[in-house]
XYZ file of C-alpha atoms in Angstrom:
719
model
C 0.070 0.153 -0.172
C 1.301 3.093 -0.682
C 1.769 6.393 0.596
C -1.065 8.495 1.921
C 0.598 12.016 1.262
C -1.874 13.559 3.845
C -1.860 17.512 2.258
C -3.677 15.474 -1.104
C -5.853 12.725 -0.724
C -7.538 11.628 -3.680
C -11.783 10.653 -4.281
C -13.069 7.629 -6.765
C -12.824 9.822 -9.748
C -8.937 10.612 -9.395
C -9.492 14.298 -8.149
C -7.594 15.516 -5.869
C -8.418 18.415 -2.761
C -4.897 20.120 -1.493
C -4.623 22.678 0.402
C -5.347 25.866 -0.325
C -2.453 27.858 2.139
C 1.026 27.178 3.686
C -0.334 26.919 7.297
C -3.914 24.105 6.144
C -4.008 20.786 4.700
C -7.842 20.716 3.602
C -9.307 20.306 6.972
C -10.509 22.601 9.299
C -9.245 23.249 12.490
C -11.561 24.423 15.515
C -8.014 26.104 17.577
C -7.639 29.351 16.441
C -4.039 29.180 17.065
C -3.462 27.030 14.488
C -4.027 30.128 12.260
C -1.397 33.106 12.627
C -2.020 36.062 12.669
C -0.968 38.014 10.325
C 1.446 40.282 11.851
C 3.060 36.606 12.533
C 2.919 36.015 8.575
C 4.812 39.528 7.389
C 7.222 38.484 10.505
C 7.962 35.351 9.108
C 8.120 36.649 6.097
C 10.556 38.766 6.786
C 12.681 36.125 8.750
C 12.404 34.176 5.128
C 11.140 30.987 7.211
C 7.813 30.484 4.572
C 7.793 27.375 2.861
C 9.209 26.042 -0.039
C 6.546 25.741 -2.707
C 5.894 22.062 -4.813
C 3.477 21.503 -7.710
C 2.304 18.302 -7.735
C -0.447 16.903 -10.030
C -0.661 13.045 -10.851
C -3.092 13.909 -13.212
C 0.158 14.678 -15.948
C 0.093 11.688 -16.765
C -2.444 10.825 -18.416
C -0.227 12.651 -21.874
C 0.610 9.756 -23.168
C 1.015 8.286 -26.523
C -1.662 7.309 -28.362
C -1.034 3.022 -28.511
C -1.885 3.269 -24.712
C 1.405 0.552 -24.435
C 2.170 -0.711 -20.834
C 5.616 -1.092 -22.010
C 8.137 2.250 -22.020
C 8.282 3.779 -25.721
C 8.770 7.651 -25.525
C 11.618 8.949 -23.576
C 8.522 11.630 -22.221
C 7.776 8.627 -20.743
C 4.391 9.613 -18.298
C 7.013 7.834 -15.154
C 8.640 10.788 -14.883
C 6.710 13.109 -12.566
C 5.924 10.995 -10.337
C 9.398 8.708 -9.642
C 10.649 12.687 -9.068
C 8.332 13.131 -6.260
C 8.939 9.686 -4.850
C 12.255 10.948 -4.721
C 11.216 13.750 -2.681
C 9.148 11.988 0.170
C 11.850 9.539 0.684
C 14.003 12.105 1.375
C 11.505 13.567 3.858
C 10.988 16.416 1.741
C 7.367 15.932 2.081
C 5.286 15.527 5.309
C 3.440 12.590 5.453
C 2.374 12.752 9.012
C -1.409 12.196 10.278
C -3.451 14.276 8.572
C -4.877 16.290 11.298
C -1.094 17.506 13.154
C -0.639 19.025 9.223
C -1.140 22.861 9.878
C 0.227 22.709 13.018
C 3.334 21.543 11.753
C 3.311 23.762 9.196
C 2.484 26.875 11.984
C 5.928 25.626 13.621
C 8.489 23.959 11.324
C 7.419 26.334 7.751
C 10.146 25.144 6.014
C 10.803 21.817 7.226
C 8.449 20.220 4.724
C 7.791 21.249 0.805
C 4.354 23.581 1.061
C 2.026 21.693 -2.032
C 0.770 24.308 -4.802
C -2.535 22.795 -6.133
C -2.595 22.643 -10.549
C -5.378 24.110 -11.804
C -6.299 24.026 -15.601
C -4.803 27.552 -16.720
C -7.296 29.622 -19.002
C -7.269 30.412 -22.598
C -6.392 34.178 -21.650
C -3.712 32.682 -19.862
C -2.317 30.479 -22.192
C -2.650 33.341 -24.763
C -0.164 36.298 -23.791
C 2.723 33.141 -25.728
C 0.117 31.694 -28.243
C -1.511 32.477 -31.127
C -5.664 31.842 -30.446
C -5.224 29.731 -33.992
C -2.534 26.891 -31.217
C -4.429 26.949 -29.033
C -7.267 25.676 -30.285
C -5.579 22.790 -32.515
C -4.815 22.129 -28.903
C -7.680 21.842 -28.069
C -9.337 20.143 -31.574
C -7.265 17.100 -30.395
C -9.036 15.909 -27.315
C -12.282 15.078 -30.069
C -9.850 13.094 -32.571
C -10.077 9.428 -32.767
C -8.026 6.587 -32.150
C -6.661 6.931 -35.698
C -6.433 10.282 -36.017
C -4.203 10.361 -32.308
C -1.925 7.566 -34.201
C -1.550 8.973 -37.649
C -1.372 12.407 -35.808
C 1.309 10.871 -34.587
C 3.474 9.306 -36.657
C 3.733 12.391 -38.730
C 4.508 14.570 -36.018
C 7.516 12.105 -34.779
C 8.956 11.854 -37.863
C 9.622 15.519 -37.702
C 11.694 18.582 -36.203
C 8.164 18.927 -34.180
C 8.751 15.189 -32.734
C 5.629 14.852 -30.883
C 3.350 12.328 -29.778
C -0.257 12.730 -29.545
C -2.923 11.218 -27.429
C -6.418 11.549 -26.551
C -5.399 13.370 -22.642
C -2.796 15.095 -24.625
C -4.714 18.517 -24.148
C -5.955 17.863 -20.760
C -2.487 17.325 -19.402
C -0.997 20.454 -20.981
C -3.583 22.364 -20.062
C -2.595 21.140 -16.429
C 0.453 21.864 -17.192
C 0.058 25.422 -17.551
C -1.725 25.685 -14.615
C -0.048 24.520 -12.440
C 3.730 26.674 -13.808
C 1.223 29.496 -13.672
C 0.405 29.374 -9.557
C 3.493 28.081 -9.166
C 5.239 31.510 -10.391
C 2.274 33.381 -8.313
C 2.781 32.005 -5.600
C 6.828 32.779 -5.559
C 5.838 36.606 -6.080
C 2.811 37.570 -4.549
C 5.230 36.271 -1.318
C 2.763 33.076 -0.483
C 6.307 30.835 -0.521
C 9.760 31.837 -0.627
C 10.182 29.589 -4.101
C 9.008 27.079 -5.742
C 9.599 23.799 -7.774
C 6.957 22.756 -10.406
C 7.461 19.399 -11.134
C 4.785 19.048 -14.280
C 4.469 17.522 -17.552
C 4.064 17.917 -20.441
C 7.506 19.721 -21.202
C 7.177 23.186 -22.542
C 10.351 24.974 -23.465
C 10.102 23.880 -27.613
C 6.637 24.977 -27.972
C 6.641 28.390 -30.220
C 3.597 30.683 -30.697
C 1.381 28.734 -33.291
C 2.713 24.967 -32.919
C 3.864 22.226 -30.480
C 7.217 20.701 -30.611
C 9.643 18.574 -29.142
C 7.328 17.334 -26.794
C 5.394 20.406 -25.719
C 2.568 21.800 -26.377
C 2.203 24.721 -24.165
C 5.256 27.056 -23.227
C 5.115 26.859 -19.260
C 7.138 29.331 -17.906
C 6.783 32.220 -21.099
C 2.321 31.025 -20.055
C 3.458 32.250 -15.947
C 6.063 34.510 -16.591
C 3.643 36.674 -19.522
C 0.708 36.083 -16.486
C 3.248 37.109 -12.768
C 4.400 40.331 -15.504
C 0.453 41.311 -16.249
C -1.120 40.644 -13.100
C 2.019 42.203 -11.002
C 3.046 44.602 -12.835
C 4.793 46.017 -9.475
C 7.157 43.912 -8.274
C 7.479 41.229 -11.419
C 8.766 43.723 -13.809
C 12.283 41.896 -15.041
C 11.775 38.331 -15.119
C 14.953 36.129 -15.976
C 14.434 32.964 -17.518
C 17.546 30.618 -17.381
C 17.132 26.900 -19.304
C 19.749 24.262 -18.451
C 17.709 21.612 -20.362
C 20.247 20.305 -22.727
C 18.226 21.217 -25.814
C 18.097 24.956 -26.898
C 14.360 26.319 -25.514
C 13.860 27.244 -28.444
C 9.910 28.486 -28.175
C 11.295 30.716 -25.156
C 14.122 32.806 -26.845
C 11.472 33.209 -30.032
C 8.592 34.446 -27.064
C 10.558 36.593 -25.536
C 13.119 37.541 -28.522
C 12.028 41.546 -29.149
C 10.960 41.878 -24.902
C 13.922 43.779 -22.887
C 11.844 43.289 -19.294
C 12.651 39.417 -20.255
C 16.448 38.285 -19.662
C 15.793 34.125 -21.607
C 19.386 32.716 -20.890
C 20.103 29.362 -21.879
C 22.950 25.999 -21.706
C 22.398 23.239 -24.077
C 25.006 21.152 -26.465
C 24.871 23.387 -30.223
C 27.356 21.646 -32.085
C 27.133 23.980 -34.981
C 23.582 23.695 -35.668
C 23.436 19.912 -35.757
C 22.194 18.855 -32.240
C 18.442 18.795 -31.240
C 16.019 21.044 -32.209
C 18.747 21.989 -34.651
C 18.140 24.806 -37.059
C 14.853 26.221 -38.471
C 13.875 25.765 -42.448
C 12.754 28.875 -42.176
C 16.525 31.158 -42.382
C 14.844 34.117 -40.407
C 14.164 32.541 -37.568
C 16.891 32.200 -35.172
C 18.219 29.157 -33.510
C 20.739 28.430 -29.991
C 23.959 30.014 -31.831
C 25.646 32.317 -30.036
C 25.393 34.690 -32.489
C 21.509 35.782 -31.281
C 21.571 38.020 -28.959
C 17.631 39.220 -29.690
C 16.079 42.605 -31.199
C 14.272 45.354 -31.295
C 14.286 46.667 -28.274
C 15.279 42.848 -27.085
C 18.151 43.373 -28.372
C 20.973 41.592 -25.673
C 18.371 39.600 -23.432
C 18.818 37.099 -25.111
C 22.047 35.016 -24.057
C 22.741 31.667 -25.544
C 25.565 29.319 -24.229
C 26.191 26.562 -27.308
C 28.078 23.779 -26.144
C 30.308 22.703 -29.424
C 29.275 18.951 -28.277
C 28.188 16.746 -25.499
C 30.554 15.057 -23.389
C 30.274 19.029 -20.998
C 29.785 18.662 -16.746
C 30.688 20.263 -13.865
C 33.748 22.148 -15.539
C 31.839 23.756 -17.516
C 28.015 24.423 -16.244
C 30.111 25.657 -12.931
C 32.643 27.894 -15.376
C 29.694 29.797 -17.877
C 27.875 30.058 -14.159
C 30.587 31.794 -13.030
C 31.662 33.369 -16.202
C 28.572 34.370 -17.900
C 25.546 32.968 -16.065
C 25.805 35.862 -12.713
C 27.391 38.439 -13.712
C 24.726 39.644 -16.365
C 22.579 38.737 -14.143
C 23.607 40.822 -11.751
C 23.761 43.065 -13.768
C 20.217 42.461 -15.248
C 18.858 42.669 -12.071
C 15.523 41.015 -12.332
C 12.558 41.251 -9.937
C 12.403 37.277 -10.121
C 14.088 34.569 -12.088
C 12.753 31.421 -12.426
C 14.718 28.058 -13.285
C 13.430 25.859 -16.978
C 14.878 23.093 -15.353
C 15.339 19.630 -17.807
C 17.771 17.163 -16.424
C 18.708 15.371 -19.930
C 22.327 16.824 -18.965
C 21.825 15.125 -16.006
C 25.304 12.097 -15.535
C 22.978 9.087 -16.944
C 21.072 10.545 -19.507
C 21.877 8.474 -23.231
C 19.884 11.436 -24.691
C 22.182 14.515 -23.920
C 25.370 12.446 -23.230
C 26.196 14.916 -20.234
C 27.790 14.802 -16.980
C 26.442 17.065 -14.852
C 25.655 15.866 -10.991
C 22.895 16.753 -8.464
C 25.857 18.402 -6.598
C 27.114 20.602 -9.303
C 22.830 21.419 -10.004
C 21.555 22.740 -6.811
C 24.938 24.812 -6.867
C 24.016 26.283 -9.554
C 20.480 26.435 -7.957
C 22.062 27.973 -5.403
C 23.898 30.335 -6.598
C 20.502 31.782 -8.144
C 18.530 32.005 -5.083
C 21.353 35.714 -4.761
C 18.863 36.870 -7.582
C 15.674 38.715 -6.733
C 15.518 38.680 -2.925
C 16.227 35.206 -3.538
C 12.044 35.084 -5.778
C 12.807 31.646 -7.683
C 10.541 28.847 -8.934
C 11.432 26.086 -10.742
C 10.084 24.629 -13.583
C 9.946 20.832 -14.924
C 11.502 21.012 -18.365
C 12.962 17.963 -19.886
C 15.445 14.737 -18.912
C 14.549 11.348 -19.664
C 16.645 8.839 -17.448
C 13.852 8.292 -14.222
C 16.710 8.328 -12.081
C 19.306 10.938 -12.796
C 16.126 12.727 -13.768
C 15.178 12.550 -9.251
C 18.099 12.694 -7.745
C 19.577 15.688 -9.419
C 16.156 16.751 -8.458
C 15.938 16.621 -5.439
C 18.877 18.629 -4.916
C 17.523 21.161 -6.033
C 15.104 20.926 -3.379
C 16.722 20.356 -0.841
C 19.177 23.853 -2.034
C 16.005 25.327 -1.951
C 14.619 23.907 1.253
C 17.338 25.781 3.011
C 20.445 23.204 2.357
C 23.566 24.073 1.289
C 24.566 22.951 -2.032
C 27.707 20.208 -1.235
C 30.992 20.238 -1.739
C 31.917 18.571 -5.224
C 35.102 18.245 -6.795
C 34.854 20.246 -10.019
C 36.654 18.816 -13.064
C 39.498 20.560 -15.409
C 37.675 23.278 -18.215
C 37.421 21.264 -21.114
C 39.295 23.870 -24.311
C 36.699 24.560 -26.519
C 34.126 24.999 -23.950
C 36.208 28.229 -22.483
C 36.455 29.072 -26.222
C 32.579 28.724 -26.889
C 32.347 30.978 -23.648
C 34.703 33.745 -24.582
C 33.333 33.600 -27.621
C 29.590 34.491 -25.754
C 32.354 37.157 -24.262
C 32.016 39.221 -27.522
C 28.961 38.703 -28.608
C 27.118 40.190 -25.509
C 30.307 42.588 -24.291
C 27.495 44.895 -27.402
C 24.861 44.936 -24.740
C 26.245 43.951 -21.505
C 28.617 45.963 -19.328
C 30.120 43.532 -16.989
C 31.123 41.583 -19.877
C 33.735 43.929 -20.842
C 36.506 43.170 -19.010
C 39.398 41.266 -21.077
C 37.763 41.716 -24.964
C 39.175 43.511 -27.126
C 37.828 46.169 -29.388
C 37.889 43.982 -33.418
C 36.667 47.058 -34.510
C 40.420 48.985 -33.753
C 42.197 46.196 -33.657
C 41.161 44.749 -36.659
C 41.908 48.000 -38.772
C 44.731 49.560 -40.183
C 46.846 50.087 -37.493
C 47.401 47.195 -36.462
C 48.067 43.643 -37.902
C 47.317 39.639 -36.279
C 49.591 38.492 -34.067
C 49.654 35.383 -35.524
C 50.708 36.483 -38.908
C 53.634 38.685 -37.304
C 54.087 35.024 -35.962
C 54.263 33.259 -39.096
C 56.299 35.338 -40.974
C 59.132 35.842 -37.989
C 59.082 32.038 -38.473
C 59.167 31.389 -42.131
C 61.984 34.092 -42.058
C 64.604 32.298 -39.507
C 63.137 29.038 -41.387
C 63.963 30.479 -44.287
C 67.307 31.867 -42.411
C 68.839 28.479 -41.846
C 67.422 25.839 -43.604
C 66.268 27.789 -47.338
C 63.221 27.015 -46.295
C 60.483 28.886 -48.985
C 56.288 29.527 -48.674
C 54.430 26.864 -51.309
C 52.293 28.143 -53.318
C 48.312 27.007 -52.408
C 46.662 27.309 -56.194
C 42.996 26.593 -54.767
C 40.854 30.009 -54.607
C 39.444 28.975 -51.115
C 42.589 28.320 -49.702
C 45.216 30.656 -50.226
C 43.102 33.061 -48.437
C 44.302 31.181 -44.898
C 46.577 29.150 -45.844
C 49.076 31.980 -47.606
C 52.909 31.085 -46.270
C 51.588 28.440 -43.879
C 53.195 26.031 -45.680
C 57.008 26.212 -45.976
C 58.935 23.539 -48.320
C 63.314 22.346 -48.297
C 64.622 22.627 -50.980
C 64.366 19.024 -53.645
C 62.184 17.798 -50.882
C 60.887 15.816 -54.261
C 63.980 13.890 -54.072
C 64.547 13.101 -51.169
C 64.239 9.636 -50.123
C 63.088 10.864 -46.694
C 60.256 13.271 -46.026
C 59.404 14.607 -42.412
C 55.917 16.554 -43.162
C 54.472 18.952 -39.113
C 51.197 20.003 -38.796
C 50.536 21.822 -36.417
C 49.169 24.463 -33.778
C 50.358 27.781 -33.628
C 53.211 28.389 -31.451
C 52.191 28.592 -27.486
C 52.429 32.569 -26.331
C 52.271 33.169 -23.229
C 52.698 35.947 -21.281
C 51.705 38.897 -18.314
C 48.828 40.681 -18.846
C 48.579 44.523 -17.801
C 47.266 44.414 -13.490
C 44.792 47.147 -15.523
C 43.667 46.190 -18.599
C 43.576 42.317 -19.523
C 43.314 43.260 -23.003
C 47.034 44.405 -23.302
C 49.796 42.054 -22.628
C 53.352 43.526 -22.430
C 55.358 42.520 -24.983
C 58.551 42.293 -22.651
C 56.911 39.983 -20.554
C 55.485 38.501 -23.165
C 57.242 34.750 -24.920
C 56.466 32.691 -28.617
C 57.308 28.955 -27.322
C 57.653 26.470 -30.123
C 58.168 22.608 -29.721
C 58.291 22.135 -33.875
C 61.395 23.632 -34.813
C 63.406 21.477 -32.318
C 62.216 18.461 -34.818
C 62.783 20.299 -38.512
C 65.812 21.023 -37.392
C 67.168 17.891 -36.401
C 65.242 16.386 -39.461
C 66.972 18.798 -41.660
C 70.598 17.710 -39.683
C 69.618 14.116 -40.278
C 68.814 14.407 -44.256
C 64.946 14.388 -44.553
C 62.561 16.822 -46.892
C 60.249 18.871 -44.462
C 57.120 20.322 -45.797
C 55.205 22.190 -42.440
C 52.297 22.923 -42.444
C 51.185 25.991 -39.438
C 47.763 25.543 -38.760
C 45.430 28.532 -37.835
C 42.563 29.368 -35.715
C 40.113 31.071 -37.480
C 39.262 31.093 -41.090
C 40.055 34.546 -42.549
C 42.738 37.076 -41.116
C 39.336 39.157 -40.129
C 37.745 36.332 -38.026
C 37.954 36.702 -34.131
C 36.971 32.990 -33.807
C 38.975 30.725 -32.151
C 38.362 27.082 -34.486
C 40.112 24.977 -36.247
C 39.488 26.325 -39.673
C 36.658 23.995 -41.775
C 39.576 24.003 -45.514
C 41.884 21.378 -43.250
C 40.450 18.759 -45.407
C 40.613 20.313 -48.696
C 44.442 21.589 -48.068
C 45.294 17.952 -46.988
C 43.538 16.140 -50.244
C 45.326 19.354 -52.406
C 48.729 18.662 -50.980
C 48.427 15.252 -51.378
C 47.291 15.504 -54.917
C 49.871 17.637 -56.534
C 53.242 17.881 -54.276
C 53.204 14.333 -51.407
C 52.655 11.391 -53.597
C 54.981 13.363 -56.417
C 57.891 13.311 -54.165
C 60.443 9.774 -54.960
C 60.291 9.946 -51.048
C 60.906 6.460 -49.948
C 60.041 7.042 -45.884
C 57.498 9.588 -44.767
C 56.740 10.482 -41.710
C 53.694 12.750 -40.348
C 53.710 14.335 -37.572
C 51.071 16.004 -35.992
C 50.847 19.173 -33.087
C 47.749 19.244 -31.487
C 44.477 20.491 -32.673
C 45.767 21.062 -36.126
C 46.481 16.871 -36.064
C 42.689 16.832 -36.844
C 44.738 17.030 -40.560
C 46.661 13.420 -40.114
C 43.111 11.747 -39.574
C 41.897 13.559 -42.450
C 44.810 12.855 -44.791
C 44.205 8.796 -43.972
C 40.770 8.616 -43.915
C 38.890 11.029 -45.990
C 38.763 8.917 -49.735
C 38.992 5.717 -50.402
C 41.756 6.381 -52.356
C 44.354 8.045 -49.597
C 43.992 4.834 -47.210
C 46.148 2.916 -49.445
C 47.808 4.422 -50.816
C 49.043 6.182 -47.075
C 49.422 2.898 -45.743
C 51.958 2.272 -49.039
C 54.070 5.677 -48.776
C 53.588 6.515 -44.858
C 56.153 4.339 -42.826
C 55.139 6.075 -40.017
C 52.673 8.651 -37.935
C 53.598 10.911 -34.202
C 51.145 12.684 -32.641
C 51.102 14.985 -30.028
C 47.650 15.430 -28.496
C 46.350 17.543 -25.236
C 42.936 18.398 -26.815
C 40.454 15.920 -28.795
C 41.580 12.494 -29.205
C 40.346 11.394 -32.786
C 39.756 8.093 -33.540
C 41.255 6.667 -37.607
C 38.852 4.665 -39.020
C 37.260 3.774 -42.580
C 34.017 2.531 -42.732
C 35.195 1.327 -46.334
C 38.793 0.152 -45.733
C 38.458 -2.697 -42.372
C 42.364 -2.091 -42.338
C 43.632 0.870 -41.919
C 43.223 0.785 -38.175
C 45.254 -2.166 -37.944
C 47.592 -0.220 -39.519
C 47.323 2.962 -38.143
C 47.370 1.292 -34.642
C 51.311 -0.387 -35.734
C 52.454 2.392 -37.542
C 51.561 5.274 -34.922
C 52.697 6.256 -31.782
C 50.199 9.128 -30.177
C 51.564 10.830 -26.999
C 48.398 11.749 -24.897
C 48.759 14.459 -22.355
C 48.888 14.014 -18.559
C 45.705 15.900 -17.697
C 43.873 14.600 -20.813
C 40.483 13.643 -19.613
C 39.979 9.800 -21.051
C 42.760 9.731 -17.994
C 39.921 10.629 -15.653
C 37.866 7.902 -16.794
C 38.388 4.401 -16.598
C 35.337 3.587 -19.202
C 37.396 6.396 -21.773
C 41.164 4.701 -20.550
C 39.522 1.459 -22.064
C 38.260 2.769 -25.339
C 41.686 4.181 -26.245
C 43.433 1.313 -25.703
C 40.934 0.185 -29.353
C 43.334 -0.024 -31.712
C 41.205 3.076 -34.156
C 43.262 5.400 -31.708
C 46.022 4.650 -32.555
C 49.599 3.718 -29.999
C 48.440 5.580 -27.757
C 51.282 6.922 -24.928
C 50.143 8.472 -21.195
C 52.888 11.089 -21.667
C 54.157 12.316 -17.910
C 53.997 16.391 -19.411
C 50.947 18.561 -20.318
C 51.830 21.330 -22.630
C 52.875 20.944 -25.654
C 55.783 22.204 -25.502
C 56.988 20.452 -22.861
C 55.640 17.146 -24.305
C 57.786 17.839 -26.987
C 60.985 18.410 -25.215
C 60.242 15.619 -23.235
C 59.654 12.713 -25.536
C 62.418 13.876 -28.739
C 64.927 11.420 -27.962
C 62.533 8.709 -28.162
C 60.230 9.927 -31.239
C 63.495 10.780 -33.252
C 64.090 7.110 -32.500
C 61.695 5.449 -33.382
C 61.347 6.985 -36.915
C 65.689 6.202 -37.040
C 64.491 2.704 -36.049
C 61.881 2.754 -39.100
C 64.048 3.525 -41.047
C 66.581 1.716 -40.721
C 63.699 -1.467 -41.331
C 62.928 -0.769 -43.359
C 66.240 -0.608 -46.007
C 67.289 -3.335 -43.985
C 64.113 -5.614 -45.689
C 65.009 -4.549 -48.736
C 61.074 -2.205 -48.461
C 63.166 0.953 -49.722
C 66.364 2.176 -51.675
C 69.325 4.345 -50.321
C 68.670 7.924 -49.378
C 69.906 9.739 -51.671
C 70.991 13.561 -50.904
């Protein structure tokens, strides 16, 4: 027999009779002492002793797939809210004692348990504050559809970007979900509770003004926010919506895109627009890219923190909060804060494939509680692993109730994620004072009075290599490549006749600098140093009679590009170099040396075309890579022999602090053949790694040359 919540009793019809306030339990009491007077209530508010609210109604589980199967056949499972509610009970967050004592318990211990906020159906006029009347009518029409019509509708929507299933009671549950969000937020704004958690479904943040989408019918949070702004214009003028669902809340963004009084901040996986919800068919509708900052009066009140990949965890989310979310939120100074709380970025959720822990959710909640005098409402969005969503929700609820967030160990920040945060800062610096420190005025920097340091350093390298080894630039005779790789590919004289060739594909040199203490956008030249581990390998190769091709891969595609990412032309460059030069060389021994993120070029050369995989295996004697970023597999769908060949003919040195060594499951994966022969370095920085392993690499290359010559596979080395 299940435990009975004394603050929720069900009659035979399944309807609920819930409390009407924090000091009553749906039961009348003759003892006047069980009800506090108005002065006592004001004292409780002043002292912050109001309870945390909880909105939950089992009727929201009635939304299910038209197939009406007992099996879990869809991620948006009715059990999602049930498991959270049961987890709250197990954690002791909900009063389960005798009903007749409930009022006294809430009076004497107002913060010990969560106060139940009844869910009710949203009014049409409330829904139409965020949606068109036509959309409301469409949702209502589903109630009258036949089972066959619902199945057909579900089949059609579930195979498109809308990604939606529709049942006969979907409208019923969606209207209840929106109404629950409204009353949850209203109770917080009105001061009846200090904060609140709405455990509601179906979710809402994908629903557009005029259409459903992504498991969502009505966009619960905008409906609630607009209602609160309408009914409490003096105390709820400016609202912050923080969306930490792993998917971008396109619906919330678009509803408030031109609203200066609603600041929408979303942390989500973006993956260059390929992760759901992806890019709209209409190019004029913004997606979750970080460049979309609002429009008109709302310019600057839309902040997208779109991760470059899945796999983000506590380190990335805490860094986002500390560097972007909280500074902007504090400058905005909201009257009310709402969390669109999807828990599909939680560790264990297969759809999100991220690693945010319950402790991290607690810390993020705690930081947001410092805003708006603590007026904070949490509205459930996504999250599809029942254990992950329950544990995360409990951590958030405990924090709302006043427990300090648990101690946590924060993993190292992913370098690409750090670049994403820096780019967000650059975009938002136009609108927020707090984002400007450390951001360069790019208009001035890109004027005729300046020169990009990358180009300056590369020109200096070119001059040195020309003087020491007579190396000259290789002209890239392809229009789309020439501008990016001008002066980036250098070769030694007569490389085409050398019997041994070393092709180095590397990141630009590292820049170490002590910033100016008064202005972090300025570097002191006498305290700035270029650290380059590649030149010593070129010096050694030339001494040993190798011809050398040096390929410097810039971090941006154009000189006027302020971003920091691998240029997309790297694959085209490697194809062009192979077809026009490398494949035509007389060399008996060709070695590839990849350094940093640029070793992507090695992978591209090996796998891009089937004829390359065979040709490379015949011509290339060995591959050496130094990796401190993404560890990339080398495998081919059409050539099963590539991965074994790569394992046998490679040395892949991976930084000591690389994430693959921190997770045992990842460590096991690197033992697979497709990653090559992986060696854990004792060093972390690229230059330190290259220095530490220089003798090993040089010996390995020389041994392979000697073995091939002794076996008679090659001709003698030519001068």
